[in-house]
């Protein structure tokens, strides 16, 4: 039983760390000599390394908001798991934990989709933050579904 | 110890008279406006002395990308003078109250060519030593939404909904416990154990 508990917790923490790294680092897109989105637009030229605001429109703010919300919901789900671990009645399911985790995965999915669709064509490649966001989406969905089928027993 | 005190007092006495002769000018940092609208650029100053009869305000304009600035408004000796032959002809009006240390100007009917830096220089004789202060004017066709407003709005709405749902949930539980509704809910507190059962 301890193995399942530790495994589920480890998956949750992994999702949480992936979400934080994807949100905080500004490497959603790579362009020549630099990287941009979600927060800063940094490039290096002959004068050095410059960083500007990545203010490319309203959609980038929506992506920022959705990623932050995903991080918040994943954290709340972690707290709900800790709470329900000790306070749930016998045979109960971890509904709260599951709902928050699934909502977090939905938010990550929306953020990644909006970013993919609205990205300006001129940018070349996707950076590692973008990849981490897409990796975090199925992992968080699986984690949420595991909580749904998990039952508490004595 | 005595030497430190003597040194400190000499330094302070040396600084204080200069501080009382410096004038500090305040303007906004940056202003946004729509094409065709009017804007009031505010300028005020702080001076250790009372406002004198010879108080003067000078407004200069430097277009974006240019290195020269031209004067567009001047107030001195109780009279206000504004641009009467340049790009701001008949568009600038001195609306400040110099007796209250306010040297604001009003610019009417803005255009894209008004993008640039406006510098206000105030002098309150004998307080004349000071730096002029600049305000940057940005003229837009439509006002852009500032960075972070939409982000904050989305986060606020979703978290607000979350709090609302949680409050409603606990309210329902409270009402059930008070037998207002007839639902069957019973909860036990057990130790932590997990299993996966279909």
Coordinates of C-alpha atoms in Angstrom, one line a residue:
Chain A
X1 CA 0.0 0.0 0.0
X2 CA 2.9 2.3 0.7
X3 CA 4.2 1.8 -2.8
X4 CA 1.0 3.0 -4.3
X5 CA 0.9 6.0 -2.0
X6 CA 4.5 6.9 -2.8
X7 CA 4.0 6.3 -6.5
X8 CA 1.0 8.5 -6.8
X9 CA 2.6 11.2 -4.7
X10 CA 5.8 11.0 -6.9
X11 CA 3.7 11.4 -10.1
X12 CA 1.9 14.4 -8.6
X13 CA 5.1 16.1 -7.6
X14 CA 6.6 15.4 -11.0
X15 CA 3.6 17.1 -12.7
X16 CA 3.9 20.0 -10.3
X17 CA 7.6 20.5 -11.0
X18 CA 7.0 20.2 -14.7
X19 CA 4.3 22.9 -14.6
X20 CA 6.4 25.2 -12.5
X21 CA 9.4 24.9 -14.8
X22 CA 7.3 25.3 -17.9
X23 CA 5.5 28.4 -16.5
X24 CA 8.5 30.2 -15.1
X25 CA 11.2 29.7 -17.7
X26 CA 10.8 31.9 -20.7
X27 CA 11.7 29.4 -23.4
X28 CA 8.4 28.6 -25.2
X29 CA 9.8 29.6 -28.6
X30 CA 13.3 29.8 -30.0
X31 CA 14.2 32.4 -32.6
X32 CA 17.6 33.1 -34.1
X33 CA 19.9 34.4 -31.4
X34 CA 17.4 34.1 -28.6
X35 CA 14.3 32.8 -27.0
X36 CA 10.9 34.3 -26.2
X37 CA 7.6 33.8 -24.4
X38 CA 6.1 33.4 -21.9
X39 CA 7.4 36.4 -20.0
X40 CA 10.5 37.8 -21.7
X41 CA 11.8 38.2 -25.2
X42 CA 15.5 37.8 -24.9
X43 CA 18.0 38.0 -27.7
X44 CA 21.7 38.6 -28.1
X45 CA 23.3 40.8 -30.7
X46 CA 26.6 42.6 -31.1
X47 CA 25.7 44.9 -28.2
X48 CA 25.1 42.1 -25.7
X49 CA 22.1 40.3 -24.3
X50 CA 18.8 42.1 -24.1
X51 CA 15.5 41.2 -22.6
X52 CA 12.2 42.9 -23.4
X53 CA 8.7 42.2 -22.4
X54 CA 7.1 39.5 -24.5
X55 CA 4.0 41.6 -25.1
X56 CA 2.7 40.2 -28.3
X57 CA -0.9 40.6 -27.6
X58 CA -3.9 39.6 -25.6
X59 CA -3.5 35.9 -26.3
X60 CA -0.1 35.7 -24.5
X61 CA -1.7 37.0 -21.4
X62 CA -4.4 34.3 -21.6
X63 CA -1.6 31.7 -21.9
X64 CA 0.2 33.2 -18.9
X65 CA -3.0 33.2 -16.9
X66 CA -3.9 29.6 -17.8
X67 CA -0.4 28.3 -16.9
X68 CA -0.4 30.1 -13.6
X69 CA -3.9 28.7 -12.8
X70 CA -2.7 25.2 -13.7
X71 CA 0.2 25.5 -11.2
X72 CA -2.2 26.8 -8.6
X73 CA -4.7 24.1 -9.1
X74 CA -2.0 21.4 -9.1
X75 CA -0.8 22.7 -5.7
X76 CA -4.3 22.9 -4.3
X77 CA -4.8 19.3 -5.5
X78 CA -1.6 18.3 -3.6
X79 CA -3.0 19.9 -0.4
X80 CA -6.4 18.3 -1.0
X81 CA -4.7 14.9 -1.3
X82 CA -2.8 15.4 2.0
X83 CA -6.1 16.5 3.6
X84 CA -8.2 13.7 2.2
X85 CA -5.6 11.1 3.1
X86 CA -6.2 11.6 6.8
X87 CA -9.8 12.8 6.8
X88 CA -11.6 10.7 4.3
X89 CA -14.1 8.0 5.4
X90 CA -13.4 4.4 4.6
X91 CA -14.0 3.4 1.0
X92 CA -14.2 7.0 -0.2
X93 CA -12.8 8.3 -3.3
X94 CA -10.4 11.3 -3.7
X95 CA -12.9 13.5 -5.5
X96 CA -11.4 16.9 -4.6
X97 CA -7.9 15.9 -5.4
X98 CA -9.0 14.4 -8.7
X99 CA -11.1 17.3 -9.7
X100 CA -8.4 19.9 -9.1
X101 CA -5.8 17.8 -10.9
X102 CA -8.0 17.2 -13.9
X103 CA -8.8 21.0 -14.0
X104 CA -5.1 21.7 -14.0
X105 CA -4.6 19.4 -16.9
X106 CA -7.4 21.1 -18.8
X107 CA -5.8 24.5 -18.2
X108 CA -2.4 23.3 -19.4
X109 CA -4.1 21.8 -22.5
X110 CA -5.9 25.1 -23.2
X111 CA -2.7 27.1 -22.7
X112 CA -0.7 24.9 -25.0
X113 CA -3.3 24.9 -27.7
X114 CA -3.8 28.7 -27.6
X115 CA 0.0 29.1 -27.8
X116 CA 0.3 26.7 -30.7
X117 CA -2.5 28.4 -32.7
X118 CA -1.7 32.0 -32.0
X119 CA 2.1 32.0 -32.3
X120 CA 3.4 34.3 -35.0
X121 CA 4.8 32.4 -38.0
X122 CA 8.1 34.1 -37.9
X123 CA 9.5 32.2 -35.0
X124 CA 11.4 29.2 -35.8
X125 CA 11.3 26.4 -33.2
X126 CA 9.6 25.5 -30.0
X127 CA 11.6 25.6 -26.8
X128 CA 11.8 23.2 -24.0
X129 CA 9.2 25.0 -21.9
X130 CA 6.6 24.3 -24.6
X131 CA 7.6 20.7 -24.7
X132 CA 7.3 20.4 -20.9
X133 CA 3.8 21.9 -21.1
X134 CA 2.7 19.3 -23.5
X135 CA 4.3 16.5 -21.4
X136 CA 2.7 17.8 -18.3
X137 CA -0.8 17.7 -19.8
X138 CA -1.2 13.9 -20.2
X139 CA 0.7 13.2 -17.0
X140 CA -1.6 15.4 -15.0
X141 CA -4.6 13.9 -16.7
X142 CA -3.4 10.4 -15.8
X143 CA -2.7 11.5 -12.2
X144 CA -6.2 13.0 -11.9
X145 CA -7.8 9.8 -13.2
X146 CA -5.7 7.7 -10.8
X147 CA -7.1 9.7 -8.0
X148 CA -10.6 9.1 -9.3
X149 CA -10.3 5.3 -9.2
X150 CA -8.3 5.3 -5.9
X151 CA -10.3 4.2 -3.0
X152 CA -9.5 4.7 0.7
X153 CA -9.4 1.6 2.7
X154 CA -8.7 1.0 6.4
Chain B
X1 CA 34.0 59.8 19.0
X2 CA 34.2 63.6 19.2
X3 CA 36.1 63.6 15.9
X4 CA 33.4 61.6 14.2
X5 CA 30.8 64.0 15.5
X6 CA 32.7 67.0 14.3
X7 CA 33.2 65.5 10.9
X8 CA 29.6 64.6 10.6
X9 CA 28.4 68.1 11.6
X10 CA 30.8 69.7 9.0
X11 CA 29.5 67.4 6.3
X12 CA 25.9 68.1 7.1
X13 CA 26.4 71.8 7.3
X14 CA 28.1 71.6 4.0
X15 CA 25.3 69.7 2.4
X16 CA 22.3 71.5 3.9
X17 CA 22.7 74.9 2.3
X18 CA 23.0 73.2 -1.1
X19 CA 19.9 71.1 -0.4
X20 CA 17.9 74.2 0.4
X21 CA 18.9 75.8 -2.9
X22 CA 18.0 72.8 -5.2
X23 CA 14.6 72.6 -6.9
X24 CA 13.1 69.3 -7.7
X25 CA 10.7 69.1 -10.7
X26 CA 8.0 66.4 -10.9
X27 CA 6.2 65.2 -14.0
X28 CA 4.6 61.8 -14.9
X29 CA 6.9 59.2 -16.4
X30 CA 4.8 58.2 -19.4
X31 CA 1.4 59.1 -20.7
X32 CA -0.8 57.3 -23.2
X33 CA -3.5 59.1 -25.3
X34 CA -5.8 58.5 -28.2
X35 CA -5.5 60.3 -31.5
X36 CA -7.6 63.4 -31.6
X37 CA -7.9 63.7 -27.8
X38 CA -6.6 66.3 -25.5
X39 CA -4.1 65.7 -22.8
X40 CA -3.0 67.6 -19.7
X41 CA 0.7 67.2 -18.9
X42 CA 1.3 68.1 -15.3
X43 CA 4.4 69.6 -13.9
X44 CA 5.1 70.6 -10.3
X45 CA 8.1 71.4 -8.2
X46 CA 9.4 71.2 -4.7
X47 CA 11.4 74.1 -3.4
X48 CA 12.5 75.1 0.1
X49 CA 11.6 78.7 -0.6
X50 CA 8.2 80.3 -1.1
X51 CA 7.0 80.8 -4.6
X52 CA 8.6 83.9 -5.8
X53 CA 7.2 86.5 -8.2
X54 CA 9.8 85.4 -10.8
X55 CA 8.8 81.8 -10.9
X56 CA 9.1 80.4 -14.4
X57 CA 8.1 77.2 -16.2
X58 CA 9.5 76.1 -19.6
X59 CA 8.1 73.2 -21.6
X60 CA 10.2 71.7 -24.4
X61 CA 9.3 69.1 -26.9
X62 CA 11.7 66.5 -28.5
X63 CA 10.2 64.2 -31.2
X64 CA 11.1 60.5 -31.1
X65 CA 14.3 59.9 -32.9
X66 CA 15.4 63.5 -32.9
X67 CA 18.1 65.1 -30.8
X68 CA 16.9 68.7 -30.8
X69 CA 14.1 70.1 -28.6
X70 CA 12.1 73.2 -29.2
X71 CA 10.3 75.3 -26.7
X72 CA 6.5 75.1 -26.8
X73 CA 5.4 76.9 -23.7
X74 CA 6.9 79.4 -21.3
X75 CA 5.6 81.1 -18.2
X76 CA 7.5 83.9 -16.7
X77 CA 6.8 87.2 -14.9
X78 CA 3.1 86.4 -14.5
X79 CA 2.6 85.8 -18.2
X80 CA 2.2 82.6 -20.2
X81 CA 3.6 82.3 -23.7
X82 CA 2.7 79.4 -26.0
X83 CA 3.9 78.2 -29.4
X84 CA 2.6 80.4 -32.1
X85 CA 4.6 79.3 -35.2
X86 CA 5.6 75.7 -34.8
X87 CA 3.8 72.3 -34.8
X88 CA 1.9 73.1 -31.7
X89 CA 0.5 76.4 -32.9
X90 CA -2.8 77.2 -31.2
X91 CA -2.8 73.7 -29.6
X92 CA -1.0 74.4 -26.4
X93 CA -2.5 76.2 -23.5
X94 CA -0.9 76.9 -20.1
X95 CA -3.4 75.7 -17.5
X96 CA -1.3 75.5 -14.4
X97 CA -1.4 77.7 -11.3
X98 CA 2.1 78.9 -10.6
X99 CA 1.2 80.2 -7.2
X100 CA 0.4 76.6 -6.2
X101 CA 3.6 75.3 -7.9
X102 CA 1.6 73.8 -10.8
X103 CA 2.9 74.4 -14.3
X104 CA 0.7 72.1 -16.3
X105 CA -0.1 72.5 -20.0
X106 CA -3.0 71.3 -22.1
X107 CA -2.3 69.9 -25.6
X108 CA -5.4 69.6 -27.8
X109 CA -6.1 67.4 -30.8
X110 CA -3.2 65.0 -30.6
X111 CA -1.7 63.4 -33.6
X112 CA 0.8 60.7 -34.2
X113 CA 3.5 63.3 -34.9
X114 CA 3.2 64.4 -31.2
X115 CA 4.9 61.2 -30.1
X116 CA 8.0 62.3 -28.1
X117 CA 9.4 63.6 -24.9
X118 CA 8.1 66.7 -23.2
X119 CA 10.5 68.3 -20.7
X120 CA 9.4 70.7 -18.0
X121 CA 11.9 73.0 -16.4
X122 CA 10.8 75.0 -13.4
X123 CA 12.8 77.8 -11.7
X124 CA 11.9 79.5 -8.5
X125 CA 14.5 82.3 -8.0
X126 CA 16.8 82.2 -6.1
X127 CA 16.2 78.4 -6.2
X128 CA 17.4 77.7 -9.7
X129 CA 19.7 74.7 -9.4
X130 CA 17.7 71.6 -10.4
X131 CA 17.1 69.0 -13.1
X132 CA 14.2 69.3 -15.6
X133 CA 11.9 66.3 -15.6
X134 CA 10.6 64.6 -18.7
X135 CA 7.3 62.9 -19.6
X136 CA 7.0 60.6 -22.6
X137 CA 3.9 60.9 -24.7
X138 CA 2.6 57.9 -26.7
X139 CA -0.3 58.4 -29.0
X140 CA -2.3 55.4 -30.1
X141 CA -5.2 54.8 -32.4
X142 CA -6.7 52.4 -29.9
X143 CA -5.5 52.1 -26.4
X144 CA -3.7 48.8 -25.9
X145 CA -4.4 46.7 -22.8
X146 CA -1.5 46.9 -20.4
X147 CA 0.5 43.8 -19.8
X148 CA -0.9 41.8 -17.1
X149 CA -4.4 43.1 -17.0
X150 CA -6.0 40.2 -18.8
X151 CA -3.7 37.7 -17.0
X152 CA -4.8 39.1 -13.6
X153 CA -8.5 39.2 -14.7
X154 CA -8.6 35.6 -15.8
X155 CA -6.8 34.3 -12.7
X156 CA -9.0 36.4 -10.5
X157 CA -12.2 35.2 -12.0
X158 CA -11.3 31.5 -11.9
X159 CA -10.0 31.7 -8.3
X160 CA -13.1 33.7 -7.3
X161 CA -15.3 31.0 -8.8
X162 CA -13.3 28.4 -7.0
X163 CA -13.7 30.1 -3.7
X164 CA -17.4 30.6 -4.4
X165 CA -17.9 26.9 -5.1
X166 CA -16.0 25.9 -2.0
X167 CA -18.1 28.3 0.1
X168 CA -21.3 26.9 -1.4
X169 CA -20.2 23.4 -0.7
X170 CA -19.5 24.0 2.9
X171 CA -22.7 25.9 3.3
X172 CA -24.6 22.9 1.9
X173 CA -22.8 20.6 4.4
X174 CA -23.6 23.0 7.2
X175 CA -27.3 23.2 6.3
X176 CA -27.4 19.4 6.0
X177 CA -25.9 19.0 9.5
X178 CA -28.5 21.4 10.8
X179 CA -31.2 19.1 9.2
X180 CA -32.5 21.8 6.9
X181 CA -32.2 19.4 4.1
X182 CA -32.7 15.7 4.3
X183 CA -29.6 14.1 2.8
X184 CA -27.9 11.0 4.1
X185 CA -24.3 11.9 4.7
X186 CA -22.1 10.3 7.3
X187 CA -18.4 10.6 7.7
X188 CA -15.8 8.6 9.7
X189 CA -12.2 9.5 10.4
X190 CA -9.9 6.6 9.6
X191 CA -6.2 6.1 9.4
X192 CA -4.5 6.5 6.0
X193 CA -4.7 3.4 3.7
X194 CA -5.1 3.1 0.0
X195 CA -6.1 0.5 -2.5
X196 CA -7.3 0.4 -6.1
X197 CA -10.6 -1.3 -6.3
X198 CA -13.0 -1.2 -9.2

